[in-house]
Tab-separated table of C-alpha atoms in Angstrom:
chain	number	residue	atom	x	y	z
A	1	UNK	CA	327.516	-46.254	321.999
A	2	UNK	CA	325.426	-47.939	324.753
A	3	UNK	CA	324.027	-51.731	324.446
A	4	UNK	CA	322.899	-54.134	326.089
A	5	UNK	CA	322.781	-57.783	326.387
A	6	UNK	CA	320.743	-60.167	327.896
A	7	UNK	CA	321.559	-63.682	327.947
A	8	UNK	CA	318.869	-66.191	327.247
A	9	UNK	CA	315.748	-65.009	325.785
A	10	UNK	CA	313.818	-67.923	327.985
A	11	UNK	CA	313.949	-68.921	331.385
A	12	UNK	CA	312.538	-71.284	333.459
A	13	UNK	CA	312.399	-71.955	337.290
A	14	UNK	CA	310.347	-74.033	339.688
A	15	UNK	CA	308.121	-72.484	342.325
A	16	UNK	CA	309.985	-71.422	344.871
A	17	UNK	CA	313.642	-71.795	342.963
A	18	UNK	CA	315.984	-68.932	343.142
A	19	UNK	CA	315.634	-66.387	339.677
A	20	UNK	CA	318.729	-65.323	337.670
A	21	UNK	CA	318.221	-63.239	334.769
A	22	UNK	CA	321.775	-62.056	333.512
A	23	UNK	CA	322.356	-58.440	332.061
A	24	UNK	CA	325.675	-57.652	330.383
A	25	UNK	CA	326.093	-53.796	329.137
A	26	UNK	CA	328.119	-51.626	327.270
A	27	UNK	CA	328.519	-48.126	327.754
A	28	UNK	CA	331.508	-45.355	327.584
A	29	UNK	CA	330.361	-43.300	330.346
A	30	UNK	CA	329.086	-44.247	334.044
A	31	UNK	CA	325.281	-45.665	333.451
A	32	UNK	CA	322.329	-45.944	334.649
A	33	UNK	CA	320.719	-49.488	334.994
A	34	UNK	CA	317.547	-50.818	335.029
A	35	UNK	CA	315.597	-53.349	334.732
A	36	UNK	CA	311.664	-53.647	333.770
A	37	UNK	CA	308.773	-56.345	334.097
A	38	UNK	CA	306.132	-56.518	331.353
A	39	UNK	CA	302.560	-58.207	331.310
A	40	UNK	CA	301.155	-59.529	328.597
A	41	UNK	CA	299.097	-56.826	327.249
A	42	UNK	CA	300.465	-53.900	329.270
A	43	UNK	CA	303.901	-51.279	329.554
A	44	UNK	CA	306.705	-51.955	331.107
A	45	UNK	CA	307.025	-51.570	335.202
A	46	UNK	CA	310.108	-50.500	337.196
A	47	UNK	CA	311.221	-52.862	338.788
A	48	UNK	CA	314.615	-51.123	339.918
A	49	UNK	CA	317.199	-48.978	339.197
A	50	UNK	CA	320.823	-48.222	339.997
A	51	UNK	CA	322.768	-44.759	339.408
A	52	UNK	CA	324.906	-44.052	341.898
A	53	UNK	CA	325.760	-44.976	345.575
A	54	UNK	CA	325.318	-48.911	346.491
A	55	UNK	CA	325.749	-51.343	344.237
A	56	UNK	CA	323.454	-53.822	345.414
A	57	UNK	CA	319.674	-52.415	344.846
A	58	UNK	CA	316.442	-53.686	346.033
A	59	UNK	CA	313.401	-53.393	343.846
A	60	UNK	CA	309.642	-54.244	343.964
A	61	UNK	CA	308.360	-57.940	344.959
A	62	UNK	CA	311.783	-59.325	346.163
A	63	UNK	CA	313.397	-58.627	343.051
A	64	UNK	CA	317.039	-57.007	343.647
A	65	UNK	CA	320.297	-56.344	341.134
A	66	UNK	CA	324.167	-56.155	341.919
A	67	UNK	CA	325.844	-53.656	339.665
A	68	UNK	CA	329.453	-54.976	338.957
A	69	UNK	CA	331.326	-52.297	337.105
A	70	UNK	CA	334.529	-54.964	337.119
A	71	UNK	CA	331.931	-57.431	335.077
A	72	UNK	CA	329.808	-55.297	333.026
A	73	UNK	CA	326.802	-56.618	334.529
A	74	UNK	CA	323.560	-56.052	336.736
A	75	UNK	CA	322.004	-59.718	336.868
A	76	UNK	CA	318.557	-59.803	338.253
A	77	UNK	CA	317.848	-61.907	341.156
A	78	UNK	CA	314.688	-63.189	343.242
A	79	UNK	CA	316.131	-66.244	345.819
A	80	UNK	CA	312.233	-67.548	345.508
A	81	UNK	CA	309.849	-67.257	342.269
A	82	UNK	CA	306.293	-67.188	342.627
A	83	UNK	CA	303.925	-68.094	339.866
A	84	UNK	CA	302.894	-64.031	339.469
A	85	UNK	CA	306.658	-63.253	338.648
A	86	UNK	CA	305.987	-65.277	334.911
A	87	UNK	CA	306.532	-62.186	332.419
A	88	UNK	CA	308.684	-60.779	330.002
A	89	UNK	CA	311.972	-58.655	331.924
A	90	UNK	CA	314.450	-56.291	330.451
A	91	UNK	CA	317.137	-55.005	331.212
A	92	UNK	CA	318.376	-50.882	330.307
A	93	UNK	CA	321.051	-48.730	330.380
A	94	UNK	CA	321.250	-44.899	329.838
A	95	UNK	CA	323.484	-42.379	330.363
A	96	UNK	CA	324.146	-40.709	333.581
A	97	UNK	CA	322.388	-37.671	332.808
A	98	UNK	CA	321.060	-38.541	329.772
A	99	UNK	CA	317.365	-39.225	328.458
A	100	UNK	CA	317.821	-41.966	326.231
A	101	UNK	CA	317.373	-45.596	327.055
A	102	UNK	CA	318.495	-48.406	325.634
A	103	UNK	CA	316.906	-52.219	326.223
A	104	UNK	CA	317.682	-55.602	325.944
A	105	UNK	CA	315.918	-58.136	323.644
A	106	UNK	CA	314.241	-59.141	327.118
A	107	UNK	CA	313.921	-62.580	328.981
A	108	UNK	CA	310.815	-64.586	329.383
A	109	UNK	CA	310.351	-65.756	332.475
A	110	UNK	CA	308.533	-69.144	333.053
A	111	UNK	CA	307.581	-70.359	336.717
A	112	UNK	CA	306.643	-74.063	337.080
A	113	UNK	CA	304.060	-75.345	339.592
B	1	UNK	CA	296.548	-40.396	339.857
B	2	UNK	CA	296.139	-41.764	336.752
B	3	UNK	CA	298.734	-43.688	334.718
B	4	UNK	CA	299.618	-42.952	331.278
B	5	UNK	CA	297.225	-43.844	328.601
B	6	UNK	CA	297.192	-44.222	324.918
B	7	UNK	CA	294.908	-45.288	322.351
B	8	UNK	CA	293.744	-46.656	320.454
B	9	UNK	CA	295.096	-50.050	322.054
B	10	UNK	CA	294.776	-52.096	319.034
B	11	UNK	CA	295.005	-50.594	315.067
B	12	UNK	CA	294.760	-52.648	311.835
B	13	UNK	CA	295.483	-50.319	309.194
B	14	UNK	CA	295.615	-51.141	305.357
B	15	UNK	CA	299.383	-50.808	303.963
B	16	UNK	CA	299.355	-46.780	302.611
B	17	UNK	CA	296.868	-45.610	304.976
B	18	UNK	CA	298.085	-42.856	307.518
B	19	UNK	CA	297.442	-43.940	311.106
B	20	UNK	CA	298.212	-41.557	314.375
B	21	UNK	CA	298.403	-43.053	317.975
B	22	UNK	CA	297.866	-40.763	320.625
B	23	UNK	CA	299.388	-40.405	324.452
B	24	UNK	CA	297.886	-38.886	327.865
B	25	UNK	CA	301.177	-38.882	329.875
B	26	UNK	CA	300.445	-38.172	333.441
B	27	UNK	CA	299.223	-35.053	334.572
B	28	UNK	CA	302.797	-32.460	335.270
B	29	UNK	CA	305.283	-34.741	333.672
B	30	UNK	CA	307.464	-32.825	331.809
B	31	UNK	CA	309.248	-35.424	329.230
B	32	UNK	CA	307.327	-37.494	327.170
B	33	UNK	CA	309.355	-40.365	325.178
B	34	UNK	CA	307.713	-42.872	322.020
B	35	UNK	CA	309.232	-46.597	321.733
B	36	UNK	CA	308.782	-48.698	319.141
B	37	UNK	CA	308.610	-52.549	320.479
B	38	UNK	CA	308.663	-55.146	317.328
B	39	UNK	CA	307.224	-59.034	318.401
B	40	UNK	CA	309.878	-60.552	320.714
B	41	UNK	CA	312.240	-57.477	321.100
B	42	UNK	CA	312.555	-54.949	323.672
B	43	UNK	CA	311.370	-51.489	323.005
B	44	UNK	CA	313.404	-48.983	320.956
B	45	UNK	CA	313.868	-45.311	321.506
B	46	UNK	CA	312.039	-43.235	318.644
B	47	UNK	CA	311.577	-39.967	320.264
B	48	UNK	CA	311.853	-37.805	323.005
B	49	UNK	CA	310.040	-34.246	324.116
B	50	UNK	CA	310.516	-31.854	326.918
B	51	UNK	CA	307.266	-29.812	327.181
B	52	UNK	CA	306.460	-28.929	323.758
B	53	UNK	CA	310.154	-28.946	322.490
B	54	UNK	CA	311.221	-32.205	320.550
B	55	UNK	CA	314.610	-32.357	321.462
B	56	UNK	CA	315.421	-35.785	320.140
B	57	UNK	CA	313.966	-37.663	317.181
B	58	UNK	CA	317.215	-39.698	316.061
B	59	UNK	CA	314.927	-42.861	316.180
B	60	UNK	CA	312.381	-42.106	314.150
B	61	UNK	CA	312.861	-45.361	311.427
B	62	UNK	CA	311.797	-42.861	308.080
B	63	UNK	CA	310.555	-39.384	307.353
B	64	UNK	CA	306.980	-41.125	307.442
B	65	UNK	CA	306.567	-40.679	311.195
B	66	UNK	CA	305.969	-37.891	312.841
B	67	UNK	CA	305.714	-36.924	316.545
B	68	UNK	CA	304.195	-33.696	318.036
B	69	UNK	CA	303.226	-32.377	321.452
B	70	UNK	CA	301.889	-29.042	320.303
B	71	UNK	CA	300.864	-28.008	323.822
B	72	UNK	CA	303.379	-29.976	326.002
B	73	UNK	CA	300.726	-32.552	327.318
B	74	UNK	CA	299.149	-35.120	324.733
B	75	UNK	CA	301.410	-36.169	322.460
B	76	UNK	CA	300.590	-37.584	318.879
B	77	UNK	CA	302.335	-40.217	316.759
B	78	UNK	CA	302.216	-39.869	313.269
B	79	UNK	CA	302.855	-42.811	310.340
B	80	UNK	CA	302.035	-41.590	307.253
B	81	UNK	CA	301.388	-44.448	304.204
B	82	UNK	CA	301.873	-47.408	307.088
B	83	UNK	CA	303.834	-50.083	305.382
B	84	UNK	CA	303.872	-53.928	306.791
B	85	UNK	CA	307.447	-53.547	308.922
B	86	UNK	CA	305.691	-50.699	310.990
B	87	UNK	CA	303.694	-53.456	312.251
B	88	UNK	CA	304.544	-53.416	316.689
B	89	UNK	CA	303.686	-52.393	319.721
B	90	UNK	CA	303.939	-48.814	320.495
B	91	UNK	CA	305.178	-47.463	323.380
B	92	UNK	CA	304.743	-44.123	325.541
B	93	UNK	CA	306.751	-43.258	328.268
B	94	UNK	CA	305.905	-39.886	330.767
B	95	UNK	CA	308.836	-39.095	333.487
B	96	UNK	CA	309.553	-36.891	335.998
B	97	UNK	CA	313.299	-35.729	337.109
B	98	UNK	CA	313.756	-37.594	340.380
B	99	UNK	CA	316.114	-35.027	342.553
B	100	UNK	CA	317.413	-37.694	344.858
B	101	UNK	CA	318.324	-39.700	342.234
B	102	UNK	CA	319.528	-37.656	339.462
B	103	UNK	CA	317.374	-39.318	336.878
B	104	UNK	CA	314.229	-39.393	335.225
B	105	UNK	CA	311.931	-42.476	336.335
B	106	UNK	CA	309.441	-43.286	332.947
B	107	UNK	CA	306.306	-44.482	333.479
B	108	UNK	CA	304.970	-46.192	330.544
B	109	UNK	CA	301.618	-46.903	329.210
B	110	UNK	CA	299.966	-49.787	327.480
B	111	UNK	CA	301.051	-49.045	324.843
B	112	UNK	CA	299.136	-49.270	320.900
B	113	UNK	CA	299.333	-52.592	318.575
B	114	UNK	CA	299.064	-51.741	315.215
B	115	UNK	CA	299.054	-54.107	312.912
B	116	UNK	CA	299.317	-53.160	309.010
B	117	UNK	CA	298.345	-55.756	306.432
């Protein structure tokens, strides 16, 4: 069975202060990773996703994830936050192949002025 | 074009009353998936279609919900006799199968609050 895990359900950074939001999976099969940004009051928005090829993958708004099969893991990482990146994230696995998705309890993201 | 869209966005419903959420995915998407999102979790996987076929409803919490997609477009979600833990967010997802990168991508909408007192 798939899960995920995301470690600390709050985060907060300065303006301008590198992002980390850790994801830490479970899955018997090669996955597929992603992660997702949600508004307050809307769905969820790729931000990224990895399935096969380079491990290191670039998403929307300077957001980009390492997927480290040795670890488990596809942290999510911005080297500079604005104020517009404040929102709920989550992280997701699936199977390679496969339709269903599985998410993390998600991260709040707080930016400081 | 445009997104996916549900509504209503926001449903108080007495506890017993039957309630059903419906979901525009965008326009040629052949899968169509429901979430469930409870306050301060992520969402969870009720149900899945491909075209009109329902080929996964493992999710579904009780045999009070049903989902349909009679025509493979609109999809409706069904919660008969709404009790107070149905309360959430929920979700709609549309996706297409990306070629390149041997997934789907899901695009979801805003999804419906329903709250049941």
């Amino acid at each position: 069975a798939q899960s995920v895990t995301q470690l600390g359900s709050h985060v907060s950074v300065s303006e301008g202060a590198l992002v980390l939001l850790r994801c830490n999976y479970s899955s018997s099969v090669p996955p597929y990773l992603f992660w997702y940004v949600q508004y307050p009051n809307q769905g969820l928005q790729l931000l990224l996703k990895y399935t096969t090829g380079a491990t290191l993958v670039k998403g929307i708004n300077g957001f980009e994830a390492e997927f480290k099969k040795s670890e488990t893991s596809f942290h999510l990482t911005k080297p500079s936050a604005h104020m517009s990146d404040a929102a709920e994230y989550f992280c997701a696995v699936s199977e390679s192949g496969g339709f269903k998705t599985i998410f993390g309890a998600g991260t709040r993201l707080f930016v400081k002025a | 074009g445009a997104g996916v869209s549900q509504s209503p966005r926001y449903k108080v419903a007495k506890r017993g009353q039957d309630v059903a959420l419906r979901c525009d995915p965008i326009s040629g998407h052949v899968s169509l998936f429901w979430y469930q999102q409870a306050l301060g979790q992520g969402p969870e996987f009720l149900t899945y279609f491909q075209n009109e076929a329902q080929l996964d409803k493992s999710g579904l919490p009780s045999d009070r919900f049903f989902a349909e997609r009679p025509e493979g477009s609109v999809s409706t979600l069904k919660i008969q006799r709404t009790q107070q833990e149905d309360s959430a967010v929920y979700l709609c997802a549309s996706s297409y199968y990306d070629g390149l990168a041997g997934t789907d991508t899901q695009y979801f909408g805003p999804g419906t609050r329903l709250t049941v007192l």
